[in-house]
Amino acid sequence: MRTSIATVSLSGSLTEKLTAAARAGFDGVEIFENDLLASPLAPEEIRARCADLGLTIDLYQPMRDVEAVPEDEFARNLRRARAKFALMNRLGADTVLVCSSVSPLARDDDALAAGQLSRLADLARDHGVRVAYEALAWGRHVSTYDHAWRIVEQAGHPALGTCLDSFHILSRSSDPKDLEGIADIPGEKIFFLQLADAPLLGMDVLQWSRHHRCFPGQGGFDVAGLLRHVLRAGYEGPLSLEVFNDVFRQADAGPTALDARRSLLVLQEQVGLGDLPAPVVPTGIAFAELVAPDAEPVSGLLGALGFTRTARHRGKPVELWERGEARVLVNTGPAARRDGACLAAVGLESPDPAGAARRAEALLSPVLPRRRAPEDAPLDAVAAPDGTELFLCATGRPELPDWRADFEDLPHTPPAPDPLRIDHLSLTQPWHHFDEAVLFHRAVLGLDAQESVDVADPYGLLRSRAVSTADGGVRFPLTVGAAPGDDTAHARHIALATDDVVAAARRFTEAGGRLLPIPANYHDDLAARYEFADGELDVYRELGILYDRDAHGVFRHCYTHTVGRVFFELVQRDGGYQGYGAANAPVRLAAQRTARYGAAR
Amino acid sequence: MRTSIATVSLSGSLTEKLTAAARAGFDGVEIFENDLLASPLAPEEIRARCADLGLTIDLYQPMRDVEAVPEDEFARNLRRARAKFALMNRLGADTVLVCSSVSPLARDDDALAAGQLSRLADLARDHGVRVAYEALAWGRHVSTYDHAWRIVEQAGHPALGTCLDSFHILSRSSDPKDLEGIADIPGEKIFFLQLADAPLLGMDVLQWSRHHRCFPGQGGFDVAGLLRHVLRAGYEGPLSLEVFNDVFRQADAGPTALDARRSLLVLQEQVGLGDLPAPVVPTGIAFAELVAPDAEPVSGLLGALGFTRTARHRGKPVELWERGEARVLVNTGPAARRDGACLAAVGLESPDPAGAARRAEALLSPVLPRRRAPEDAPLDAVAAPDGTELFLCATGRPELPDWRADFEDLPHTPPAPDPLRIDHLSLTQPWHHFDEAVLFHRAVLGLDAQESVDVADPYGLLRSRAVSTADGGVRFPLTVGAAPGDDTAHARHIALATDDVVAAARRFTEAGGRLLPIPANYHDDLAARYEFADGELDVYRELGILYDRDAHGVFRHCYTHTVGRVFFELVQRDGGYQGYGAANAPVRLAAQRTARYGAAR
C-alpha cells in the first residue's frame, strides 16, 4: 500500500519536511495548513517540489468547525472553503480533512451536520475535491468514528466520505468490540486513514493527542488490530502517519522520517502486507568493540579485569581481548574521538547473517560495506539509528565468513580462570531518538522490549528501556538523558557476567583496578531491608557491590571507574533475576558524578 | 513561620542541595532517603553540615508500605524502622514521614492500620522520634487526609500524628468544603505540612505528582486556602516545600531554591503572615536599554524607526533615543557581548521606586547598586531572575532622583510626527526558569499573568505567558524555547505601539529599514478568513503586516529584521485587543528562520 506522512509529524521548514519524507521513501504527504502558511513557496511551487521529490499530496488539513452551525456561520465557512479548494487545486491535492466541530456554536443535530457537509461536498466536487470527515475524540457532539460515519451515510454525497484516525478511535476505547463497526463501512467511503500510536498515559485526551502521539509500535495502542478492520472494510488509500509529538518537533527531520517509515513497514508486516525478510534473532554477543584514541587506558582496565590480548587484526589497528566468552575489540583507528574510548560497535552472533542484514536493509538501516579492505572477511553489518555498528557474525562456522579470520593470534599467557561473558551492553542514546532506537531493535533484530523506567540522576530523570532476546543471550538497556546535550548519558558500558562477583571484583582490585566507591549509607540501607549472612554485607561495602532482588532472584553488581566514555560492570545473576539493577541506578549515577567531579564536600 | 524544603525539590548532590537551601534562607530541610543513600557523607557529617549552614533537619522521608499488612511483613517493617530511627538519631532528625501503603499486601482495615502505626510509634518514641502519617492520593486503602487522621486518632499515640500534603489533598478535590475537616484536627497532631502546587493537568495522579508539581503560586491549586485551614487548626510546624518536578531536577539548585523560598514568602503574605512591603505596581515603561558591542546596527534601526538621538549619559557610553514616549537607551559599555545587541534592562515608571525596591529585596531579588558612579542619580534597581536589570524610575518627578538627570541633551532634529510608545517588551527566558520568572513578575512587580500558550516554532514548541498591569501600561510576554540551548528564544524584542501601523511601517521602509517578509500564503489565508476593505490586504502583503482578532478588537503588527539578539515590532491595537498575536507567532518564527538561515528552497 502507499504510505504517507503528515508534515506536522516532522521538524523544520516545509521543504525540509518534504525532502525528509521523500528520502525515507514515503509516497505522499499530508500538508498541514500551518506549514503551508509559513512557507515562502507558492502552492504551485510546493506542488512542483513534491513532484520533483516523487511525492503526491494526499491530504490537505484541516478544516475545522465547519458543520452543524447556524446558517450565517456556515456561509462564512463555505466562503473559506471555496478559497481552500482553490488553493488545493493550485497544490494538486484532492482530499481535504474536515474535523468534527469543537465550536460552541455547533448544534447536536446530525441532520443539520449531514446537510451542511453535503453542501460543502457540492462545492468540493465543483473543484474536483473530496471531503473526508473525521471525528475528533474531543469533538463537541461528534466524537466517535461510527457517529461520523452515520452522518456521512446520511448525507449520501459522492464527494463526502470519512477519515479514520487511530488515535481518535483508540484513545476513546481499546475494546476490540468497539472497532467491529469499521468493517461495515464501505471501503470506498473511507477516504483516508491516519495512523498514530500513543503511550497509555491516562491524561486529558486533547493534551495527549497534541504532545504525546508516536509512530505505530512505539506506544500502547493496537494499531495493527485497527488496521485489520480498515483493510477488511476494503480501504485502499494510503497508510498515513499523523503524529503530534513534542520531541519529533525538535528532532532532525531526516531520522524521524526514517523512523516513521520503518514503523509503517513493521505495521504492514503485522497485518500480512509487504514482503519483509523474516527477522533473524541474534543468539549472542560475539564481541563488543571499543574505539579509542589511545589503547592504554582501556588495555589497563581490560588487563585488570583478567582479559588477555589474544589476537591482532591483520590489516587494522584493532586488538582482540578475551576472557572466556567475553571478547572486546580495541580499535585505535581513525574513528576514535579525542574524548576517549567509546563503545562503538557490537558483534552479534546470527543464525543467518545475510538474512539479518537483508531485513535490516529492508527496514531502512544503512548497510555497511561488507569489506573494509580487500583481505577482510566479507562480514554483514548494519548501523543502528544511533550510529552503533552491528556486525552480524557466524563465529567458528566454517561455511560462513568469520570475523575471527581477520585476526592473527598473538602469543599470550593462559586466560584467567572463572570465565566471563558479556551480560549486557548499555547503549545510551541521543536525546531525540529514544523511541526510534527501541523500535529499531525490536523490528530489525527481533528483540523484545521491557517496560520503560525512569531513573533519577542527581541532575535529572533518565529514561531507560531494555531490549533483549527471550533467553537473555543479547541484552541492550537503552538509556536517554534528561535533556539534549546532557552528559549523564555520555558513557556506555559493558556488563560482564560472572558466577562469583565477589571473587571477580576482588581479583580486579588486586590487579590494580579501581572499583566505583559506593556510599556506606547505601549499604546501611541494605542492612535495614534484607538479612545477610555474617560478613556478607561487609564484603559488599568493601568492594562497592550493589544488591537487588526481583520476583525471580538476586542481582549483585559493581562498576569499574570510567575510561573516556566507557566503563565496565561485573554482574552476578542468580535464580533467574531478569532486571539490570535499576533500583540502584540513582546511587551508581551519583557515585559516578562524585568520582568525576569530586565529592562536593 | 519556619520554612523548609525537601531535598528532592532541588538538583544535584545532597551537599549542593543543602548549600542552596541555606543560601536561599530556608530554616530547615526534609531529607529524602535517596539523597542520603547516594551521599558519600555519613549521617553525622550531614548533621554537622546542616548545623554549619544553619539548617535543621525537619523530616526524614519516606517510609513506605508500613501499615495494615500481615504480621510477618509488619515485623520486617519494624526491623527496617528500627534501623531508620537509629539513622535519624545520627542525623538529628526527629520526625519521619510514613506514607499510606500502596502495597498489594495492605488490608482495608483501619483498626489494623491504627494498631500497627501505634506499635511503630512505640518504637519511634524509644528513639525520640515522631511519626507523621500521610495519605498518598493513590494510597491503596487510605487516600484522603481525613481518613489518615481518623486512623491517627484511633491509634491515640503521642508519637503519632498526621502529615498534610497540599498536593495529595488538592489533587483529589478542589472543593473548599472538603478542606473544612482540616480545622478539626488538633494543631499539635499535625506533625508536618508539605506544600506543593501543580498545574491543572487532568492526568494520572501518580504521574502528575512525580513530574509536574511546582512551587505555590506557579500552578492552579488554592494552596493559600488550604494553608488557612491548617493554620486555623493551630499548626505551628514549618511550611515545607516538597516538589517533584522534571525541570527542577535539571536546573541549578541555587536559583530553584530562591524561587522556592520566594513562593513561600508570597504564600505567607496571602494568608496574612510575614511583613513584606506592599507591592508597588509600575505604571509604565520609562525606557528599554539595549546593550551592544557596536552602536551602529542598532542606531540604524532606531533611525529608520523614526527615533532621534536626543541625549548622552554624562559618564558612560550610553545614548538615549526617543520617539514620542518610546525611549531606548543604547549602551556600548563593558556588559556588551559579541553576539550582538540585546535587551538587557528596562526602566519602569514607579509610584514609589524605593518601596518597590524594598519589596523586591524582601522577595530575594538582587538589589543593584544605586549609583554606578559618584555623579549618577541614585536610582533604585533590581535584577529579575533572568538577569534583566529593572530600574525603578520617577521620570520628571522633581522630588525624586531622575535617570534623565544623568543625561545631557544633544542637538537633534525634531522627532518624527506620530509618536510611538513601548507597547510591550518580549523577554525570552532561560529554559529552566520560566515558572520562576512568571512568579517573580507577579509577586515582585504586582503584574497579572495571562494564560500560558504553546506556540509552534518550526523546530519545537515554545511556551509563552504574558504578565502585565491591568491597564496594559507594562506588558512583558515571557517566552521559553523548546529545549535548553534552543536558539529560537535567543532574541528578545521591543514592540512599539502606533495608531497607524501602515504609516509607521511604510515610513520605516522608506527610511531604509527592512521589514520581515511574510509569505503570501499567510495573506491568502487571511483573505479566506476575514473580509477586508478594498486594497487593505494588498498593503498588508506589501509590508508584511500580520492580523489578528479577539473578542475585543483587532491587532495589526509587523517586525523589523533582527540585529544581534534584538528586533522591533510595530503594533496597532484597536478596540481593546488584549493579546500579542500569538496565532501569528508560528508564521513569524518561521519567517525569522528563513531570514536567518535562508529560504531552504
mmCIF file of N, CA and C in Angstrom, chain A residues 11-13 15-16 33 36-43 45 49 79-80 83-84 90 201-204 211 246 249-250 454 456 458-461 482-484 519 521-522 524-525 527-531 590 600-601, chain B residues 11-13 15-16 33 36-43 45 49 79-80 83-84 90 201-204 211 246 249-250 454 456 458-461 482-484 519 521-522 524-525 527-531 587 590 600-601:
data_model
loop_
_atom_site.group_PDB
_atom_site.id
_atom_site.type_symbol
_atom_site.label_atom_id
_atom_site.label_comp_id
_atom_site.label_asym_id
_atom_site.label_seq_id
_atom_site.Cartn_x
_atom_site.Cartn_y
_atom_site.Cartn_z
ATOM 1 N N SER A 11 10.003 17.907 11.790
ATOM 2 C CA SER A 11 10.528 19.194 12.215
ATOM 3 C C SER A 11 11.033 20.005 11.029
ATOM 4 N N GLY A 12 11.010 21.309 11.162
ATOM 5 C CA GLY A 12 11.666 22.155 10.173
ATOM 6 C C GLY A 12 10.719 22.915 9.259
ATOM 7 N N SER A 13 11.301 23.468 8.198
ATOM 8 C CA SER A 13 10.501 24.182 7.213
ATOM 9 C C SER A 13 9.770 23.161 6.348
ATOM 10 N N THR A 15 9.884 22.640 3.217
ATOM 11 C CA THR A 15 10.732 21.949 2.244
ATOM 12 C C THR A 15 11.664 20.944 2.916
ATOM 13 N N GLU A 16 12.120 21.250 4.114
ATOM 14 C CA GLU A 16 12.897 20.245 4.856
ATOM 15 C C GLU A 16 12.057 19.001 5.093
ATOM 16 N N GLU A 33 -1.925 22.760 7.335
ATOM 17 C CA GLU A 33 -2.135 24.133 6.897
ATOM 18 C C GLU A 33 -1.064 25.110 7.397
ATOM 19 N N LEU A 36 2.023 25.198 5.354
ATOM 20 C CA LEU A 36 1.880 25.926 4.097
ATOM 21 C C LEU A 36 1.887 27.438 4.344
ATOM 22 N N LEU A 37 1.134 27.869 5.348
ATOM 23 C CA LEU A 37 1.047 29.320 5.603
ATOM 24 C C LEU A 37 2.427 29.911 5.896
ATOM 25 N N ALA A 38 3.265 29.144 6.563
ATOM 26 C CA ALA A 38 4.576 29.659 6.959
ATOM 27 C C ALA A 38 5.621 29.498 5.865
ATOM 28 N N SER A 39 5.242 28.886 4.754
ATOM 29 C CA SER A 39 6.230 28.631 3.707
ATOM 30 C C SER A 39 6.329 29.791 2.725
ATOM 31 N N PRO A 40 7.554 30.138 2.359
ATOM 32 C CA PRO A 40 7.698 31.178 1.331
ATOM 33 C C PRO A 40 7.364 30.664 -0.071
ATOM 34 N N LEU A 41 7.127 29.374 -0.233
ATOM 35 C CA LEU A 41 6.811 28.837 -1.557
ATOM 36 C C LEU A 41 5.334 29.016 -1.870
ATOM 37 N N ALA A 42 5.050 29.395 -3.110
ATOM 38 C CA ALA A 42 3.665 29.445 -3.564
ATOM 39 C C ALA A 42 3.143 28.019 -3.705
ATOM 40 N N PRO A 43 1.824 27.851 -3.653
ATOM 41 C CA PRO A 43 1.265 26.495 -3.778
ATOM 42 C C PRO A 43 1.761 25.767 -5.021
ATOM 43 N N GLU A 45 4.580 26.131 -6.460
ATOM 44 C CA GLU A 45 5.977 25.739 -6.226
ATOM 45 C C GLU A 45 6.049 24.518 -5.306
ATOM 46 N N ARG A 49 7.670 21.038 -6.214
ATOM 47 C CA ARG A 49 8.691 20.445 -5.353
ATOM 48 C C ARG A 49 8.312 19.007 -5.003
ATOM 49 N N ARG A 79 -17.472 30.165 2.400
ATOM 50 C CA ARG A 79 -16.604 31.160 1.756
ATOM 51 C C ARG A 79 -15.134 30.765 1.947
ATOM 52 N N ARG A 80 -14.822 30.378 3.172
ATOM 53 C CA ARG A 80 -13.446 29.971 3.452
ATOM 54 C C ARG A 80 -13.100 28.698 2.670
ATOM 55 N N ALA A 83 -12.065 29.248 -0.891
ATOM 56 C CA ALA A 83 -10.663 29.662 -1.025
ATOM 57 C C ALA A 83 -9.723 28.472 -0.833
ATOM 58 N N LYS A 84 -10.053 27.602 0.104
ATOM 59 C CA LYS A 84 -9.172 26.461 0.374
ATOM 60 C C LYS A 84 -9.214 25.459 -0.790
ATOM 61 N N ARG A 90 -4.479 24.528 -6.768
ATOM 62 C CA ARG A 90 -3.120 25.010 -7.087
ATOM 63 C C ARG A 90 -2.070 24.011 -6.583
ATOM 64 N N LEU A 201 -1.295 6.927 28.670
ATOM 65 C CA LEU A 201 -0.949 7.901 29.705
ATOM 66 C C LEU A 201 -2.087 8.255 30.644
ATOM 67 N N GLY A 202 -3.312 7.966 30.249
ATOM 68 C CA GLY A 202 -4.406 8.332 31.145
ATOM 69 C C GLY A 202 -4.444 9.805 31.450
ATOM 70 N N MET A 203 -4.405 10.642 30.419
ATOM 71 C CA MET A 203 -4.435 12.081 30.652
ATOM 72 C C MET A 203 -5.473 12.716 29.734
ATOM 73 N N ASP A 204 -5.707 13.985 29.929
ATOM 74 C CA ASP A 204 -6.630 14.739 29.099
ATOM 75 C C ASP A 204 -6.353 14.436 27.625
ATOM 76 N N HIS A 211 0.608 16.317 22.161
ATOM 77 C CA HIS A 211 2.007 16.297 22.612
ATOM 78 C C HIS A 211 2.643 14.914 22.637
ATOM 79 N N ASP A 246 6.056 16.345 20.823
ATOM 80 C CA ASP A 246 6.958 17.444 21.182
ATOM 81 C C ASP A 246 8.407 17.142 20.823
ATOM 82 N N ARG A 249 9.048 17.307 17.012
ATOM 83 C CA ARG A 249 9.090 18.708 16.559
ATOM 84 C C ARG A 249 10.492 19.284 16.649
ATOM 85 N N GLN A 250 11.301 18.725 17.550
ATOM 86 C CA GLN A 250 12.650 19.258 17.758
ATOM 87 C C GLN A 250 13.720 18.474 17.023
ATOM 88 N N ASP A 454 11.835 5.229 34.668
ATOM 89 C CA ASP A 454 12.514 6.496 34.962
ATOM 90 C C ASP A 454 13.585 6.244 36.008
ATOM 91 N N ALA A 456 16.387 8.315 38.470
ATOM 92 C CA ALA A 456 16.790 9.650 38.928
ATOM 93 C C ALA A 456 18.308 9.767 38.999
ATOM 94 N N PRO A 458 21.327 12.651 39.732
ATOM 95 C CA PRO A 458 21.282 13.891 40.529
ATOM 96 C C PRO A 458 20.854 15.111 39.716
ATOM 97 N N TYR A 459 21.099 15.088 38.412
ATOM 98 C CA TYR A 459 20.806 16.286 37.610
ATOM 99 C C TYR A 459 19.670 16.089 36.625
ATOM 100 N N GLY A 460 18.802 15.105 36.873
ATOM 101 C CA GLY A 460 17.635 14.954 36.009
ATOM 102 C C GLY A 460 17.203 13.509 35.916
ATOM 103 N N LEU A 461 15.997 13.339 35.384
ATOM 104 C CA LEU A 461 15.486 11.982 35.216
ATOM 105 C C LEU A 461 15.974 11.392 33.902
ATOM 106 N N ALA A 482 18.377 13.351 30.436
ATOM 107 C CA ALA A 482 17.234 14.168 30.821
ATOM 108 C C ALA A 482 16.989 15.314 29.854
ATOM 109 N N ALA A 483 17.988 15.680 29.090
ATOM 110 C CA ALA A 483 17.849 16.829 28.196
ATOM 111 C C ALA A 483 18.870 16.667 27.083
ATOM 112 N N PRO A 484 18.633 17.317 25.943
ATOM 113 C CA PRO A 484 19.624 17.219 24.885
ATOM 114 C C PRO A 484 20.954 17.781 25.402
ATOM 115 N N PRO A 519 28.579 4.739 48.555
ATOM 116 C CA PRO A 519 28.472 5.303 49.908
ATOM 117 C C PRO A 519 28.018 4.263 50.936
ATOM 118 N N ASN A 521 26.104 4.750 53.309
ATOM 119 C CA ASN A 521 24.666 4.882 53.582
ATOM 120 C C ASN A 521 23.849 3.883 52.782
ATOM 121 N N TYR A 522 24.314 3.598 51.563
ATOM 122 C CA TYR A 522 23.604 2.634 50.730
ATOM 123 C C TYR A 522 23.605 1.265 51.387
ATOM 124 N N ASP A 524 24.123 0.588 54.552
ATOM 125 C CA ASP A 524 23.325 0.627 55.785
ATOM 126 C C ASP A 524 21.853 0.374 55.458
ATOM 127 N N ASP A 525 21.411 0.934 54.358
ATOM 128 C CA ASP A 525 20.014 0.729 53.975
ATOM 129 C C ASP A 525 19.762 -0.733 53.589
ATOM 130 N N ALA A 527 21.190 -3.232 54.830
ATOM 131 C CA ALA A 527 21.110 -3.983 56.090
ATOM 132 C C ALA A 527 19.728 -3.859 56.714
ATOM 133 N N ALA A 528 19.107 -2.694 56.506
ATOM 134 C CA ALA A 528 17.779 -2.494 57.071
ATOM 135 C C ALA A 528 16.704 -3.224 56.259
ATOM 136 N N ARG A 529 16.983 -3.436 54.982
ATOM 137 C CA ARG A 529 15.991 -4.052 54.104
ATOM 138 C C ARG A 529 16.014 -5.572 54.135
ATOM 139 N N TYR A 530 17.206 -6.119 54.111
ATOM 140 C CA TYR A 530 17.359 -7.566 53.897
ATOM 141 C C TYR A 530 18.215 -8.147 55.002
ATOM 142 N N GLU A 531 18.121 -9.462 55.149
ATOM 143 C CA GLU A 531 19.031 -10.142 56.076
ATOM 144 C C GLU A 531 20.139 -10.793 55.269
ATOM 145 N N ALA A 590 25.005 8.843 40.997
ATOM 146 C CA ALA A 590 25.544 9.857 41.913
ATOM 147 C C ALA A 590 27.006 9.562 42.225
ATOM 148 N N ALA A 600 32.156 17.053 46.173
ATOM 149 C CA ALA A 600 31.314 18.204 46.519
ATOM 150 C C ALA A 600 31.206 18.355 48.025
ATOM 151 N N ARG A 601 32.248 17.983 48.711
ATOM 152 C CA ARG A 601 32.232 18.114 50.164
ATOM 153 C C ARG A 601 32.727 19.502 50.518
ATOM 154 N N SER B 11 18.129 20.149 42.566
ATOM 155 C CA SER B 11 19.026 19.356 41.728
ATOM 156 C C SER B 11 20.401 19.213 42.378
ATOM 157 N N GLY B 12 21.084 18.102 42.056
ATOM 158 C CA GLY B 12 22.482 17.979 42.446
ATOM 159 C C GLY B 12 22.728 16.984 43.567
ATOM 160 N N SER B 13 23.922 17.059 44.113
ATOM 161 C CA SER B 13 24.279 16.193 45.233
ATOM 162 C C SER B 13 23.615 16.735 46.495
ATOM 163 N N THR B 15 24.905 17.753 49.213
ATOM 164 C CA THR B 15 25.544 18.955 49.767
ATOM 165 C C THR B 15 25.246 20.182 48.902
ATOM 166 N N GLU B 16 25.141 19.991 47.597
ATOM 167 C CA GLU B 16 24.716 21.122 46.760
ATOM 168 C C GLU B 16 23.325 21.601 47.173
ATOM 169 N N GLU B 33 15.212 10.114 51.326
ATOM 170 C CA GLU B 33 16.075 8.958 51.587
ATOM 171 C C GLU B 33 17.105 8.722 50.477
ATOM 172 N N LEU B 36 20.172 10.792 50.737
ATOM 173 C CA LEU B 36 21.107 10.339 51.771
ATOM 174 C C LEU B 36 21.862 9.100 51.299
ATOM 175 N N LEU B 37 21.136 8.142 50.700
ATOM 176 C CA LEU B 37 21.794 6.891 50.282
ATOM 177 C C LEU B 37 22.907 7.165 49.276
ATOM 178 N N ALA B 38 22.699 8.164 48.435
ATOM 179 C CA ALA B 38 23.670 8.440 47.374
ATOM 180 C C ALA B 38 24.793 9.354 47.845
ATOM 181 N N SER B 39 24.715 9.808 49.082
ATOM 182 C CA SER B 39 25.726 10.765 49.552
ATOM 183 C C SER B 39 26.926 10.055 50.154
ATOM 184 N N PRO B 40 28.126 10.546 49.848
ATOM 185 C CA PRO B 40 29.311 9.975 50.481
ATOM 186 C C PRO B 40 29.466 10.432 51.933
ATOM 187 N N LEU B 41 28.628 11.349 52.387
ATOM 188 C CA LEU B 41 28.750 11.820 53.770
ATOM 189 C C LEU B 41 28.031 10.880 54.732
ATOM 190 N N ALA B 42 28.647 10.626 55.862
ATOM 191 C CA ALA B 42 27.989 9.862 56.922
ATOM 192 C C ALA B 42 26.883 10.720 57.536
ATOM 193 N N PRO B 43 25.894 10.084 58.138
ATOM 194 C CA PRO B 43 24.802 10.866 58.745
ATOM 195 C C PRO B 43 25.308 11.944 59.695
ATOM 196 N N GLU B 45 28.060 13.514 59.523
ATOM 197 C CA GLU B 45 28.635 14.600 58.721
ATOM 198 C C GLU B 45 27.536 15.461 58.095
ATOM 199 N N ARG B 49 27.050 19.313 58.668
ATOM 200 C CA ARG B 49 26.967 20.235 57.542
ATOM 201 C C ARG B 49 25.721 21.113 57.672
ATOM 202 N N ARG B 79 11.620 -3.953 61.786
ATOM 203 C CA ARG B 79 13.069 -4.144 61.751
ATOM 204 C C ARG B 79 13.721 -3.015 60.940
ATOM 205 N N ARG B 80 13.106 -2.722 59.816
ATOM 206 C CA ARG B 80 13.645 -1.650 58.989
ATOM 207 C C ARG B 80 13.510 -0.299 59.699
ATOM 208 N N ALA B 83 16.216 0.477 62.186
ATOM 209 C CA ALA B 83 17.447 0.977 61.561
ATOM 210 C C ALA B 83 17.280 2.436 61.140
ATOM 211 N N LYS B 84 16.103 2.774 60.647
ATOM 212 C CA LYS B 84 15.892 4.154 60.188
ATOM 213 C C LYS B 84 15.842 5.125 61.369
ATOM 214 N N ARG B 90 21.307 9.604 64.413
ATOM 215 C CA ARG B 90 22.625 10.061 63.957
ATOM 216 C C ARG B 90 22.501 11.380 63.180
ATOM 217 N N LEU B 201 -3.772 19.569 35.267
ATOM 218 C CA LEU B 201 -3.483 18.803 34.049
ATOM 219 C C LEU B 201 -4.475 17.696 33.746
ATOM 220 N N GLY B 202 -5.279 17.290 34.701
ATOM 221 C CA GLY B 202 -6.219 16.206 34.409
ATOM 222 C C GLY B 202 -5.534 14.956 33.907
ATOM 223 N N MET B 203 -4.531 14.491 34.628
ATOM 224 C CA MET B 203 -3.819 13.288 34.207
ATOM 225 C C MET B 203 -3.704 12.340 35.397
ATOM 226 N N ASP B 204 -3.204 11.146 35.115
ATOM 227 C CA ASP B 204 -2.963 10.157 36.158
ATOM 228 C C ASP B 204 -2.254 10.805 37.343
ATOM 229 N N HIS B 211 6.037 14.259 38.384
ATOM 230 C CA HIS B 211 6.732 15.005 37.330
ATOM 231 C C HIS B 211 6.342 16.477 37.244
ATOM 232 N N ASP B 246 10.292 17.614 36.925
ATOM 233 C CA ASP B 246 11.345 17.200 35.996
ATOM 234 C C ASP B 246 12.299 18.348 35.655
ATOM 235 N N ARG B 249 14.644 19.198 38.607
ATOM 236 C CA ARG B 249 15.691 18.179 38.744
ATOM 237 C C ARG B 249 16.914 18.532 37.893
ATOM 238 N N GLN B 250 16.696 19.282 36.836
ATOM 239 C CA GLN B 250 17.791 19.609 35.924
ATOM 240 C C GLN B 250 18.402 20.979 36.178
ATOM 241 N N ASP B 454 1.003 27.511 24.070
ATOM 242 C CA ASP B 454 2.033 26.834 23.286
ATOM 243 C C ASP B 454 2.097 27.480 21.912
ATOM 244 N N ALA B 456 3.972 27.036 18.099
ATOM 245 C CA ALA B 456 4.789 26.128 17.293
ATOM 246 C C ALA B 456 5.819 26.905 16.494
ATOM 247 N N PRO B 458 9.126 26.224 13.945
ATOM 248 C CA PRO B 458 9.430 25.080 13.074
ATOM 249 C C PRO B 458 10.246 23.999 13.780
ATOM 250 N N TYR B 459 11.014 24.362 14.776
ATOM 251 C CA TYR B 459 11.895 23.375 15.410
ATOM 252 C C TYR B 459 11.510 23.047 16.844
ATOM 253 N N GLY B 460 10.256 23.274 17.191
ATOM 254 C CA GLY B 460 9.821 22.879 18.522
ATOM 255 C C GLY B 460 8.738 23.796 19.059
ATOM 256 N N LEU B 461 8.093 23.337 20.116
ATOM 257 C CA LEU B 461 7.049 24.149 20.739
ATOM 258 C C LEU B 461 7.661 25.116 21.739
ATOM 259 N N ALA B 482 12.042 25.521 23.232
ATOM 260 C CA ALA B 482 11.582 24.145 23.311
ATOM 261 C C ALA B 482 12.552 23.259 24.064
ATOM 262 N N ALA B 483 13.787 23.659 24.172
ATOM 263 C CA ALA B 483 14.784 22.821 24.820
ATOM 264 C C ALA B 483 15.891 23.727 25.326
ATOM 265 N N PRO B 484 16.672 23.249 26.300
ATOM 266 C CA PRO B 484 17.785 24.073 26.752
ATOM 267 C C PRO B 484 18.734 24.313 25.596
ATOM 268 N N PRO B 519 5.122 35.266 4.203
ATOM 269 C CA PRO B 519 4.721 34.527 2.999
ATOM 270 C C PRO B 519 3.327 34.915 2.494
ATOM 271 N N ASN B 521 1.206 33.029 1.283
ATOM 272 C CA ASN B 521 0.207 32.044 1.717
ATOM 273 C C ASN B 521 -0.537 32.507 2.966
ATOM 274 N N TYR B 522 0.188 33.209 3.818
ATOM 275 C CA TYR B 522 -0.433 33.703 5.046
ATOM 276 C C TYR B 522 -1.541 34.697 4.714
ATOM 277 N N ASP B 524 -3.106 35.002 1.859
ATOM 278 C CA ASP B 524 -4.198 34.292 1.176
ATOM 279 C C ASP B 524 -5.168 33.715 2.200
ATOM 280 N N ASP B 525 -4.598 33.179 3.285
ATOM 281 C CA ASP B 525 -5.448 32.601 4.318
ATOM 282 C C ASP B 525 -6.267 33.677 5.012
ATOM 283 N N ALA B 527 -7.377 36.311 3.660
ATOM 284 C CA ALA B 527 -8.462 36.656 2.733
ATOM 285 C C ALA B 527 -9.602 35.649 2.837
ATOM 286 N N ALA B 528 -9.235 34.394 3.122
ATOM 287 C CA ALA B 528 -10.275 33.370 3.247
ATOM 288 C C ALA B 528 -11.010 33.468 4.578
ATOM 289 N N ARG B 529 -10.332 34.010 5.576
ATOM 290 C CA ARG B 529 -10.920 34.077 6.909
ATOM 291 C C ARG B 529 -11.793 35.298 7.128
ATOM 292 N N TYR B 530 -11.306 36.437 6.649
ATOM 293 C CA TYR B 530 -11.931 37.706 7.006
ATOM 294 C C TYR B 530 -12.238 38.490 5.745
ATOM 295 N N GLU B 531 -13.155 39.461 5.880
ATOM 296 C CA GLU B 531 -13.391 40.379 4.767
ATOM 297 C C GLU B 531 -12.639 41.679 5.046
ATOM 298 N N VAL B 587 4.001 31.708 12.104
ATOM 299 C CA VAL B 587 4.393 32.269 10.803
ATOM 300 C C VAL B 587 5.576 33.236 10.978
ATOM 301 N N ALA B 590 8.759 31.199 11.713
ATOM 302 C CA ALA B 590 9.272 30.539 10.500
ATOM 303 C C ALA B 590 9.908 31.567 9.575
ATOM 304 N N ALA B 600 15.738 27.874 2.508
ATOM 305 C CA ALA B 600 15.661 26.409 2.443
ATOM 306 C C ALA B 600 14.922 25.967 1.193
ATOM 307 N N ARG B 601 15.086 26.751 0.135
ATOM 308 C CA ARG B 601 14.417 26.376 -1.111
ATOM 309 C C ARG B 601 15.348 25.497 -1.902
#
